[in-house]
PDB file of C-alpha atoms in Angstrom:
ATOM      1  CA  UNK A 146      16.381  -5.263 -39.803  1.00 41.00           C
ATOM      2  CA  UNK A 147      19.803  -3.784 -39.066  1.00 45.00           C
ATOM      3  CA  UNK A 148      22.519  -5.885 -40.670  1.00 44.00           C
ATOM      4  CA  UNK A 149      24.597  -5.922 -37.468  1.00 44.00           C
ATOM      5  CA  UNK A 150      21.836  -7.908 -35.753  1.00 46.00           C
ATOM      6  CA  UNK A 151      21.057 -10.163 -38.747  1.00 48.00           C
ATOM      7  CA  UNK A 152      24.663 -11.296 -39.432  1.00 60.00           C
ATOM      8  CA  UNK A 153      25.369 -14.944 -38.548  1.00 65.00           C
ATOM      9  CA  UNK A 154      27.492 -14.906 -35.350  1.00 67.00           C
ATOM     10  CA  UNK A 155      30.842 -16.675 -35.158  1.00 81.00           C
ATOM     11  CA  UNK A 156      31.376 -19.641 -32.823  1.00 77.00           C
ATOM     12  CA  UNK A 157      33.046 -17.617 -30.099  1.00 79.00           C
ATOM     13  CA  UNK A 158      30.282 -15.024 -30.223  1.00 76.00           C
ATOM     14  CA  UNK A 159      27.618 -17.734 -29.987  1.00 81.00           C
ATOM     15  CA  UNK A 160      29.383 -18.991 -26.874  1.00 83.00           C
ATOM     16  CA  UNK A 161      29.422 -15.496 -25.355  1.00 82.00           C
ATOM     17  CA  UNK A 162      25.757 -15.077 -26.251  1.00 83.00           C
ATOM     18  CA  UNK A 163      24.677 -18.360 -24.662  1.00 90.00           C
ATOM     19  CA  UNK A 164      22.546 -18.154 -21.486  1.00 92.00           C
ATOM     20  CA  UNK A 165      25.062 -20.013 -19.332  1.00 92.00           C
ATOM     21  CA  UNK A 166      27.933 -17.758 -20.387  1.00 94.00           C
ATOM     22  CA  UNK A 167      25.823 -14.643 -19.835  1.00 95.00           C
ATOM     23  CA  UNK A 168      25.061 -15.742 -16.288  1.00 95.00           C
ATOM     24  CA  UNK A 169      28.791 -15.596 -15.540  1.00 95.00           C
ATOM     25  CA  UNK A 170      30.207 -12.890 -17.805  1.00 95.00           C
ATOM     26  CA  UNK A 171      27.275 -10.491 -17.491  1.00 96.00           C
ATOM     27  CA  UNK A 172      25.819 -11.391 -14.097  1.00 97.00           C
ATOM     28  CA  UNK A 173      29.218 -11.758 -12.408  1.00 97.00           C
ATOM     29  CA  UNK A 174      30.522  -8.206 -12.985  1.00 97.00           C
ATOM     30  CA  UNK A 175      27.135  -6.679 -12.114  1.00 98.00           C
ATOM     31  CA  UNK A 176      27.137  -8.693  -8.882  1.00 97.00           C
ATOM     32  CA  UNK A 177      30.676  -7.497  -8.062  1.00 97.00           C
ATOM     33  CA  UNK A 178      29.607  -3.898  -8.652  1.00 97.00           C
ATOM     34  CA  UNK A 179      26.632  -4.442  -6.332  1.00 97.00           C
ATOM     35  CA  UNK A 180      28.913  -5.750  -3.581  1.00 96.00           C
ATOM     36  CA  UNK A 181      31.218  -2.778  -4.101  1.00 97.00           C
ATOM     37  CA  UNK A 182      28.242  -0.428  -3.906  1.00 97.00           C
ATOM     38  CA  UNK A 183      27.000  -1.952  -0.657  1.00 95.00           C
ATOM     39  CA  UNK A 184      30.488  -1.874   0.839  1.00 96.00           C
ATOM     40  CA  UNK A 185      31.093   1.771  -0.060  1.00 96.00           C
ATOM     41  CA  UNK A 186      27.617   2.794   1.077  1.00 95.00           C
ATOM     42  CA  UNK A 187      28.402   1.332   4.485  1.00 92.00           C
ATOM     43  CA  UNK A 188      31.780   3.109   4.488  1.00 95.00           C
ATOM     44  CA  UNK A 189      30.125   6.478   3.726  1.00 95.00           C
ATOM     45  CA  UNK A 190      27.165   5.827   6.012  1.00 92.00           C
ATOM     46  CA  UNK A 191      27.887   8.955   8.031  1.00 93.00           C
ATOM     47  CA  UNK A 192      27.872  11.045   4.832  1.00 96.00           C
ATOM     48  CA  UNK A 193      24.537  10.264   3.112  1.00 95.00           C
ATOM     49  CA  UNK A 194      25.143  12.429   0.043  1.00 96.00           C
ATOM     50  CA  UNK A 195      28.426  10.643  -0.676  1.00 97.00           C
ATOM     51  CA  UNK A 196      26.683   7.323  -0.181  1.00 97.00           C
ATOM     52  CA  UNK A 197      23.985   8.320  -2.679  1.00 97.00           C
ATOM     53  CA  UNK A 198      26.613   9.474  -5.175  1.00 97.00           C
ATOM     54  CA  UNK A 199      28.470   6.155  -4.869  1.00 97.00           C
ATOM     55  CA  UNK A 200      25.276   4.123  -5.318  1.00 97.00           C
ATOM     56  CA  UNK A 201      24.178   6.210  -8.313  1.00 97.00           C
ATOM     57  CA  UNK A 202      27.605   6.090  -9.933  1.00 97.00           C
ATOM     58  CA  UNK A 203      28.081   2.343  -9.603  1.00 98.00           C
ATOM     59  CA  UNK A 204      24.489   1.674 -10.654  1.00 98.00           C
ATOM     60  CA  UNK A 205      25.132   3.758 -13.791  1.00 98.00           C
ATOM     61  CA  UNK A 206      28.315   1.770 -14.503  1.00 98.00           C
ATOM     62  CA  UNK A 207      26.462  -1.526 -14.033  1.00 98.00           C
ATOM     63  CA  UNK A 208      23.663  -0.393 -16.343  1.00 98.00           C
ATOM     64  CA  UNK A 209      26.151   0.764 -18.979  1.00 98.00           C
ATOM     65  CA  UNK A 210      27.968  -2.573 -18.783  1.00 98.00           C
ATOM     66  CA  UNK A 211      24.664  -4.443 -19.150  1.00 98.00           C
ATOM     67  CA  UNK A 212      23.665  -2.363 -22.171  1.00 97.00           C
ATOM     68  CA  UNK A 213      27.126  -2.683 -23.710  1.00 97.00           C
ATOM     69  CA  UNK A 214      27.135  -6.476 -23.345  1.00 96.00           C
ATOM     70  CA  UNK A 215      23.677  -6.739 -24.895  1.00 95.00           C
ATOM     71  CA  UNK A 216      24.505  -4.542 -27.878  1.00 95.00           C
ATOM     72  CA  UNK A 217      28.098  -5.556 -28.655  1.00 93.00           C
ATOM     73  CA  UNK A 218      28.203  -9.184 -27.520  1.00 93.00           C
ATOM     74  CA  UNK A 219      24.605 -10.374 -27.818  1.00 92.00           C
ATOM     75  CA  UNK A 220      24.077  -8.131 -30.851  1.00 91.00           C
ATOM     76  CA  UNK A 221      20.525  -7.182 -29.934  1.00 93.00           C
ATOM     77  CA  UNK A 222      18.544  -4.036 -29.086  1.00 94.00           C
ATOM     78  CA  UNK A 223      18.216  -3.611 -25.320  1.00 96.00           C
ATOM     79  CA  UNK A 224      14.442  -3.358 -25.231  1.00 96.00           C
ATOM     80  CA  UNK A 225      14.225  -4.082 -21.500  1.00 97.00           C
ATOM     81  CA  UNK A 226      16.021  -0.792 -20.800  1.00 97.00           C
ATOM     82  CA  UNK A 227      14.583   1.270 -23.637  1.00 95.00           C
ATOM     83  CA  UNK A 228      14.015   4.869 -22.587  1.00 94.00           C
ATOM     84  CA  UNK A 229      10.728   5.204 -24.472  1.00 92.00           C
ATOM     85  CA  UNK A 230       8.020   5.169 -21.794  1.00 92.00           C
ATOM     86  CA  UNK A 231      10.585   4.417 -19.095  1.00 96.00           C
ATOM     87  CA  UNK A 232       9.531   7.336 -16.906  1.00 96.00           C
ATOM     88  CA  UNK A 233       5.884   6.293 -16.940  1.00 97.00           C
ATOM     89  CA  UNK A 234       6.628   2.667 -16.041  1.00 98.00           C
ATOM     90  CA  UNK A 235       9.161   3.625 -13.372  1.00 98.00           C
ATOM     91  CA  UNK A 236       6.726   6.103 -11.801  1.00 98.00           C
ATOM     92  CA  UNK A 237       3.969   3.480 -11.860  1.00 97.00           C
ATOM     93  CA  UNK A 238       6.299   1.100 -10.050  1.00 97.00           C
ATOM     94  CA  UNK A 239       7.043   3.769  -7.462  1.00 97.00           C
ATOM     95  CA  UNK A 240       3.349   4.327  -6.807  1.00 97.00           C
ATOM     96  CA  UNK A 241       2.565   0.614  -6.568  1.00 96.00           C
ATOM     97  CA  UNK A 242       5.514  -0.104  -4.271  1.00 97.00           C
ATOM     98  CA  UNK A 243       4.867   2.814  -1.934  1.00 97.00           C
ATOM     99  CA  UNK A 244       1.136   2.148  -1.996  1.00 97.00           C
ATOM    100  CA  UNK A 245       1.442  -1.538  -1.140  1.00 97.00           C
ATOM    101  CA  UNK A 246       3.788  -0.928   1.777  1.00 97.00           C
ATOM    102  CA  UNK A 247       1.644   1.923   3.084  1.00 97.00           C
ATOM    103  CA  UNK A 248      -1.433  -0.327   2.849  1.00 97.00           C
ATOM    104  CA  UNK A 249       0.364  -2.957   4.950  1.00 96.00           C
ATOM    105  CA  UNK A 250       1.132  -0.355   7.612  1.00 96.00           C
ATOM    106  CA  UNK A 251      -2.439   0.966   7.565  1.00 97.00           C
ATOM    107  CA  UNK A 252      -3.677  -2.557   8.320  1.00 97.00           C
ATOM    108  CA  UNK A 253      -1.243  -2.828  11.240  1.00 96.00           C
ATOM    109  CA  UNK A 254      -2.440   0.547  12.521  1.00 96.00           C
ATOM    110  CA  UNK A 255      -6.057  -0.669  12.296  1.00 96.00           C
ATOM    111  CA  UNK A 256      -5.086  -3.695  14.392  1.00 95.00           C
ATOM    112  CA  UNK A 257      -3.313  -1.455  16.917  1.00 94.00           C
ATOM    113  CA  UNK A 258       0.070  -3.036  16.191  1.00 95.00           C
ATOM    114  CA  UNK A 259       1.763  -0.017  14.621  1.00 94.00           C
ATOM    115  CA  UNK A 260       1.773   3.148  16.709  1.00 94.00           C
ATOM    116  CA  UNK A 261       3.124   6.504  15.575  1.00 94.00           C
ATOM    117  CA  UNK A 262       4.995   8.159  18.439  1.00 93.00           C
ATOM    118  CA  UNK A 263       6.250  11.218  16.615  1.00 94.00           C
ATOM    119  CA  UNK A 264       8.239  12.511  13.668  1.00 96.00           C
ATOM    120  CA  UNK A 265      11.953  12.852  13.111  1.00 95.00           C
ATOM    121  CA  UNK A 266      13.473  15.765  11.136  1.00 95.00           C
ATOM    122  CA  UNK A 267      12.864  15.531   7.383  1.00 95.00           C
ATOM    123  CA  UNK A 268      16.564  14.904   6.800  1.00 95.00           C
ATOM    124  CA  UNK A 269      16.032  11.351   8.108  1.00 95.00           C
ATOM    125  CA  UNK A 270      14.534  10.458   4.710  1.00 96.00           C
ATOM    126  CA  UNK A 271      17.819  11.111   2.889  1.00 96.00           C
ATOM    127  CA  UNK A 272      20.081   8.161   3.874  1.00 95.00           C
ATOM    128  CA  UNK A 273      17.696   5.484   2.541  1.00 95.00           C
ATOM    129  CA  UNK A 274      17.912   6.915  -0.985  1.00 97.00           C
ATOM    130  CA  UNK A 275      21.241   5.153  -1.548  1.00 96.00           C
ATOM    131  CA  UNK A 276      19.924   1.798  -0.328  1.00 95.00           C
ATOM    132  CA  UNK A 277      16.762   2.043  -2.435  1.00 96.00           C
ATOM    133  CA  UNK A 278      18.695   3.077  -5.531  1.00 96.00           C
ATOM    134  CA  UNK A 279      21.278   0.325  -5.139  1.00 96.00           C
ATOM    135  CA  UNK A 280      18.829  -2.483  -4.407  1.00 95.00           C
ATOM    136  CA  UNK A 281      16.359  -1.386  -7.067  1.00 96.00           C
ATOM    137  CA  UNK A 282      18.843  -1.153  -9.923  1.00 98.00           C
ATOM    138  CA  UNK A 283      21.364  -3.886  -9.101  1.00 98.00           C
ATOM    139  CA  UNK A 284      18.922  -6.551  -7.968  1.00 97.00           C
ATOM    140  CA  UNK A 285      16.628  -6.031 -10.929  1.00 98.00           C
ATOM    141  CA  UNK A 286      19.533  -6.136 -13.385  1.00 98.00           C
ATOM    142  CA  UNK A 287      20.775  -9.369 -11.809  1.00 98.00           C
ATOM    143  CA  UNK A 288      17.582 -11.264 -11.007  1.00 97.00           C
ATOM    144  CA  UNK A 289      15.267 -10.141 -13.793  1.00 98.00           C
ATOM    145  CA  UNK A 290      17.644  -8.761 -16.438  1.00 97.00           C
ATOM    146  CA  UNK A 291      20.216 -11.569 -16.260  1.00 98.00           C
ATOM    147  CA  UNK A 292      18.885 -14.585 -14.344  1.00 98.00           C
ATOM    148  CA  UNK A 293      15.253 -14.482 -15.509  1.00 98.00           C
ATOM    149  CA  UNK A 294      16.132 -13.849 -19.145  1.00 97.00           C
ATOM    150  CA  UNK A 295      18.869 -16.506 -19.239  1.00 97.00           C
ATOM    151  CA  UNK A 296      16.651 -19.218 -17.775  1.00 97.00           C
ATOM    152  CA  UNK A 297      13.722 -18.119 -19.942  1.00 97.00           C
ATOM    153  CA  UNK A 298      15.788 -18.387 -23.124  1.00 95.00           C
ATOM    154  CA  UNK A 299      16.025 -22.153 -22.562  1.00 95.00           C
ATOM    155  CA  UNK A 300      13.211 -23.241 -20.266  1.00 96.00           C
ATOM    156  CA  UNK A 301      10.532 -20.630 -20.936  1.00 96.00           C
ATOM    157  CA  UNK A 302       8.738 -18.122 -18.739  1.00 97.00           C
ATOM    158  CA  UNK A 303       7.136 -20.422 -16.176  1.00 97.00           C
ATOM    159  CA  UNK A 304      10.278 -22.249 -15.114  1.00 97.00           C
ATOM    160  CA  UNK A 305      12.195 -18.978 -15.210  1.00 98.00           C
ATOM    161  CA  UNK A 306       9.599 -17.418 -12.922  1.00 97.00           C
ATOM    162  CA  UNK A 307      10.009 -20.238 -10.396  1.00 97.00           C
ATOM    163  CA  UNK A 308      13.820 -20.274 -10.532  1.00 97.00           C
ATOM    164  CA  UNK A 309      14.349 -16.515 -10.338  1.00 97.00           C
ATOM    165  CA  UNK A 310      11.808 -16.153  -7.517  1.00 96.00           C
ATOM    166  CA  UNK A 311      13.388 -18.963  -5.490  1.00 96.00           C
ATOM    167  CA  UNK A 312      16.927 -17.650  -5.920  1.00 96.00           C
ATOM    168  CA  UNK A 313      15.806 -14.096  -5.145  1.00 96.00           C
ATOM    169  CA  UNK A 314      14.261 -15.247  -1.875  1.00 93.00           C
ATOM    170  CA  UNK A 315      17.110 -17.520  -0.805  1.00 93.00           C
ATOM    171  CA  UNK A 316      19.822 -14.870  -1.203  1.00 92.00           C
ATOM    172  CA  UNK A 317      18.066 -12.894   1.543  1.00 89.00           C
ATOM    173  CA  UNK A 318      19.183 -15.586   3.988  1.00 89.00           C
ATOM    174  CA  UNK A 319      22.562 -13.829   3.900  1.00 86.00           C
ATOM    175  CA  UNK A 320      21.075 -10.731   5.550  1.00 84.00           C
ATOM    176  CA  UNK A 321      21.928 -10.183   9.259  1.00 83.00           C
ATOM    177  CA  UNK A 322      18.578 -11.397  10.608  1.00 79.00           C
ATOM    178  CA  UNK A 323      17.622 -13.456   7.586  1.00 78.00           C
ATOM    179  CA  UNK A 324      15.216 -16.318   8.262  1.00 83.00           C
ATOM    180  CA  UNK A 325      14.071 -19.249   6.156  1.00 87.00           C
ATOM    181  CA  UNK A 326      10.453 -18.164   6.538  1.00 87.00           C
ATOM    182  CA  UNK A 327      11.328 -14.651   5.419  1.00 86.00           C
ATOM    183  CA  UNK A 328      13.192 -16.043   2.396  1.00 89.00           C
ATOM    184  CA  UNK A 329      10.188 -18.176   1.453  1.00 92.00           C
ATOM    185  CA  UNK A 330       7.830 -15.213   1.790  1.00 92.00           C
ATOM    186  CA  UNK A 331      10.059 -13.046  -0.395  1.00 94.00           C
ATOM    187  CA  UNK A 332      10.380 -15.817  -2.989  1.00 94.00           C
ATOM    188  CA  UNK A 333       6.613 -15.956  -3.391  1.00 94.00           C
ATOM    189  CA  UNK A 334       5.405 -12.414  -2.799  1.00 94.00           C
ATOM    190  CA  UNK A 335       8.291 -10.354  -4.194  1.00 95.00           C
ATOM    191  CA  UNK A 336       9.811 -12.907  -6.556  1.00 95.00           C
ATOM    192  CA  UNK A 337       6.439 -13.429  -8.223  1.00 96.00           C
ATOM    193  CA  UNK A 338       5.502  -9.742  -8.272  1.00 97.00           C
ATOM    194  CA  UNK A 339       8.805  -8.492  -9.682  1.00 97.00           C
ATOM    195  CA  UNK A 340       9.040 -11.223 -12.311  1.00 97.00           C
ATOM    196  CA  UNK A 341       5.409 -10.608 -13.290  1.00 97.00           C
ATOM    197  CA  UNK A 342       6.182  -6.897 -13.672  1.00 97.00           C
ATOM    198  CA  UNK A 343       8.941  -7.776 -16.119  1.00 98.00           C
ATOM    199  CA  UNK A 344       6.813 -10.346 -17.959  1.00 97.00           C
ATOM    200  CA  UNK A 345       3.941  -7.882 -18.316  1.00 97.00           C
ATOM    201  CA  UNK A 346       6.027  -5.064 -19.781  1.00 97.00           C
ATOM    202  CA  UNK A 347       9.074  -7.001 -21.007  1.00 97.00           C
ATOM    203  CA  UNK A 348      11.051  -4.126 -19.510  1.00 97.00           C
ATOM    204  CA  UNK A 349      12.778  -3.533 -16.185  1.00 98.00           C
ATOM    205  CA  UNK A 350      11.500  -0.078 -15.300  1.00 98.00           C
ATOM    206  CA  UNK A 351       8.303  -1.178 -13.551  1.00 98.00           C
ATOM    207  CA  UNK A 352      10.106  -3.674 -11.324  1.00 98.00           C
ATOM    208  CA  UNK A 353      12.921  -1.210 -10.593  1.00 98.00           C
ATOM    209  CA  UNK A 354      10.397   1.423  -9.516  1.00 98.00           C
ATOM    210  CA  UNK A 355       8.494  -1.000  -7.303  1.00 98.00           C
ATOM    211  CA  UNK A 356      11.664  -2.356  -5.704  1.00 97.00           C
ATOM    212  CA  UNK A 357      13.034   1.094  -4.949  1.00 97.00           C
ATOM    213  CA  UNK A 358       9.753   2.447  -3.555  1.00 97.00           C
ATOM    214  CA  UNK A 359       9.016  -0.554  -1.332  1.00 97.00           C
ATOM    215  CA  UNK A 360      12.469  -0.480   0.289  1.00 95.00           C
ATOM    216  CA  UNK A 361      12.532   3.301   0.566  1.00 97.00           C
ATOM    217  CA  UNK A 362       9.040   3.627   2.030  1.00 96.00           C
ATOM    218  CA  UNK A 363       9.742   0.817   4.457  1.00 95.00           C
ATOM    219  CA  UNK A 364      12.935   2.393   5.800  1.00 94.00           C
ATOM    220  CA  UNK A 365      12.838   6.151   5.174  1.00 95.00           C
ATOM    221  CA  UNK A 366       9.173   6.766   5.931  1.00 96.00           C
ATOM    222  CA  UNK A 367       7.988   4.073   8.335  1.00 95.00           C
ATOM    223  CA  UNK A 368      11.336   3.155   9.996  1.00 93.00           C
ATOM    224  CA  UNK A 369      10.790  -0.516   9.254  1.00 90.00           C
ATOM    225  CA  UNK A 370      13.223  -3.406   9.073  1.00 87.00           C
ATOM    226  CA  UNK A 371      14.231  -4.129   5.465  1.00 88.00           C
ATOM    227  CA  UNK A 372      14.574  -7.865   4.804  1.00 86.00           C
ATOM    228  CA  UNK A 373      16.316  -8.670   8.074  1.00 79.00           C
ATOM    229  CA  UNK A 374      18.811  -5.797   7.940  1.00 82.00           C
ATOM    230  CA  UNK A 375      19.409  -3.591  10.955  1.00 77.00           C
ATOM    231  CA  UNK A 376      16.585  -1.008  11.197  1.00 80.00           C
ATOM    232  CA  UNK A 377      17.396   2.634  10.518  1.00 86.00           C
ATOM    233  CA  UNK A 378      15.330   5.548  11.855  1.00 92.00           C
ATOM    234  CA  UNK A 379      13.140   7.154   9.242  1.00 94.00           C
ATOM    235  CA  UNK A 380      10.672  10.025   9.231  1.00 96.00           C
ATOM    236  CA  UNK A 381       8.139   8.341  11.516  1.00 95.00           C
ATOM    237  CA  UNK A 382       9.084   7.264  15.024  1.00 93.00           C
ATOM    238  CA  UNK A 383       7.082   4.115  15.480  1.00 90.00           C
ATOM    239  CA  UNK A 384       6.409   1.323  17.939  1.00 90.00           C
ATOM    240  CA  UNK A 385       5.495  -2.028  16.408  1.00 91.00           C
ATOM    241  CA  UNK A 386       4.138  -4.732  18.676  1.00 92.00           C
ATOM    242  CA  UNK A 387       2.225  -7.834  17.675  1.00 93.00           C
ATOM    243  CA  UNK A 388       2.583 -11.444  16.570  1.00 94.00           C
ATOM    244  CA  UNK A 389       5.400 -12.111  14.098  1.00 92.00           C
ATOM    245  CA  UNK A 390       2.841 -13.639  11.754  1.00 93.00           C
ATOM    246  CA  UNK A 391       1.412 -10.150  11.177  1.00 94.00           C
ATOM    247  CA  UNK A 392       4.376  -7.849  11.861  1.00 93.00           C
ATOM    248  CA  UNK A 393       7.119  -9.968  10.304  1.00 91.00           C
ATOM    249  CA  UNK A 394       9.202  -9.912  13.490  1.00 89.00           C
ATOM    250  CA  UNK A 395      12.958  -9.409  13.142  1.00 87.00           C
ATOM    251  CA  UNK A 396      12.880  -9.920   9.373  1.00 89.00           C
ATOM    252  CA  UNK A 397      10.501  -7.051   8.667  1.00 88.00           C
ATOM    253  CA  UNK A 398       7.056  -6.690   7.187  1.00 91.00           C
ATOM    254  CA  UNK A 399       7.977  -8.799   4.128  1.00 90.00           C
ATOM    255  CA  UNK A 400       7.738 -11.818   6.424  1.00 91.00           C
ATOM    256  CA  UNK A 401       4.141 -11.092   7.422  1.00 93.00           C
ATOM    257  CA  UNK A 402       0.883 -12.548   6.187  1.00 95.00           C
ATOM    258  CA  UNK A 403      -0.296  -9.025   5.408  1.00 96.00           C
ATOM    259  CA  UNK A 404       2.490  -8.280   2.921  1.00 96.00           C
ATOM    260  CA  UNK A 405       2.303 -11.823   1.603  1.00 96.00           C
ATOM    261  CA  UNK A 406      -1.383 -11.471   0.781  1.00 96.00           C
ATOM    262  CA  UNK A 407      -1.221  -7.980  -0.768  1.00 97.00           C
ATOM    263  CA  UNK A 408       1.972  -8.448  -2.795  1.00 97.00           C
ATOM    264  CA  UNK A 409       1.139 -11.938  -3.994  1.00 97.00           C
ATOM    265  CA  UNK A 410      -2.325 -10.818  -5.101  1.00 97.00           C
ATOM    266  CA  UNK A 411      -0.797  -7.901  -7.022  1.00 97.00           C
ATOM    267  CA  UNK A 412       1.729 -10.232  -8.643  1.00 97.00           C
ATOM    268  CA  UNK A 413      -0.985 -12.694  -9.674  1.00 97.00           C
ATOM    269  CA  UNK A 414      -3.022  -9.892 -11.282  1.00 97.00           C
ATOM    270  CA  UNK A 415      -0.004  -8.766 -13.328  1.00 97.00           C
ATOM    271  CA  UNK A 416       0.755 -12.361 -14.252  1.00 97.00           C
ATOM    272  CA  UNK A 417      -2.790 -12.851 -15.538  1.00 98.00           C
ATOM    273  CA  UNK A 418      -2.452  -9.667 -17.588  1.00 98.00           C
ATOM    274  CA  UNK A 419       0.852 -10.923 -18.991  1.00 98.00           C
ATOM    275  CA  UNK A 420      -0.784 -14.186 -20.063  1.00 97.00           C
ATOM    276  CA  UNK A 421      -3.710 -12.369 -21.682  1.00 97.00           C
ATOM    277  CA  UNK A 422      -1.330 -10.116 -23.602  1.00 96.00           C
ATOM    278  CA  UNK A 423       0.666 -13.060 -24.925  1.00 95.00           C
ATOM    279  CA  UNK A 424       3.855 -12.207 -23.037  1.00 96.00           C
ATOM    280  CA  UNK A 425       4.661 -15.799 -22.034  1.00 96.00           C
ATOM    281  CA  UNK A 426       7.691 -17.360 -23.740  1.00 95.00           C
ATOM    282  CA  UNK A 427       7.520 -21.145 -24.315  1.00 95.00           C
ATOM    283  CA  UNK A 428      10.514 -23.435 -23.667  1.00 95.00           C
ATOM    284  CA  UNK A 429      13.215 -23.604 -26.345  1.00 91.00           C
ATOM    285  CA  UNK A 430      12.165 -27.074 -27.510  1.00 88.00           C
ATOM    286  CA  UNK A 431       8.634 -25.826 -28.237  1.00 88.00           C
ATOM    287  CA  UNK A 432       9.923 -22.840 -30.166  1.00 80.00           C
ATOM    288  CA  UNK A 433      12.191 -24.941 -32.378  1.00 67.00           C
ATOM    289  CA  UNK A 434      10.080 -28.096 -32.599  1.00 57.00           C
TER     290      UNK A 434
END
């Protein structure tokens, strides 16, 4: 093993490496960068390419900060962001995310609740790139890279799964049309799925890909409402009419039984695979007992 990682850390470094300190000193700056990204994306809303550049730039800074903290403060290899196999896992996440959302829409079409009225120019798919990039990178760094790992270090995988999923869902209450039901749905369907993706691979690329593709497909392709935010026109001009239980109402398709069933089932499958592959971390007291 590299001597830099094996050396006994000093007291101040042990404090900086502790889960509670990491939540603040690592999660805090990444959160601030996410807020800055969202603010600047809104400012450059009329100039999509600038908005994409801002989102990409700040996401790169946040990732570099995360990697730097892990290597120089925590003194560990950053396996969760290793580039080996990253493209394959990210692409798999893209396919799963886009496929799941498309399947939800196909079910609505079969029920006659989603009607395609025409197509907008292809350029309508560009603006959502910034949103998908920002949400996919920042939220996965914060909720799976920081929060999940910090809680898991002490309480193990199962409690970390519950905590990170609950927090992930509840923060969506801050969205313009956020609802408690929508937050609960996201906690279970997305919180479980995204955490399971991390647990299965012990890397962030699969969850980043899924997160980006779901949000992008929802907005840029099907012109859907993303987690209670104001809807933006995408490639497909659509008309959605039906009970909120199936369409998600003002919160978007995430708050529907259809998305709940498909995403939760996918998350459970990945969770089972993670258990079978021995990817579950026990609580600290069982590791040291």
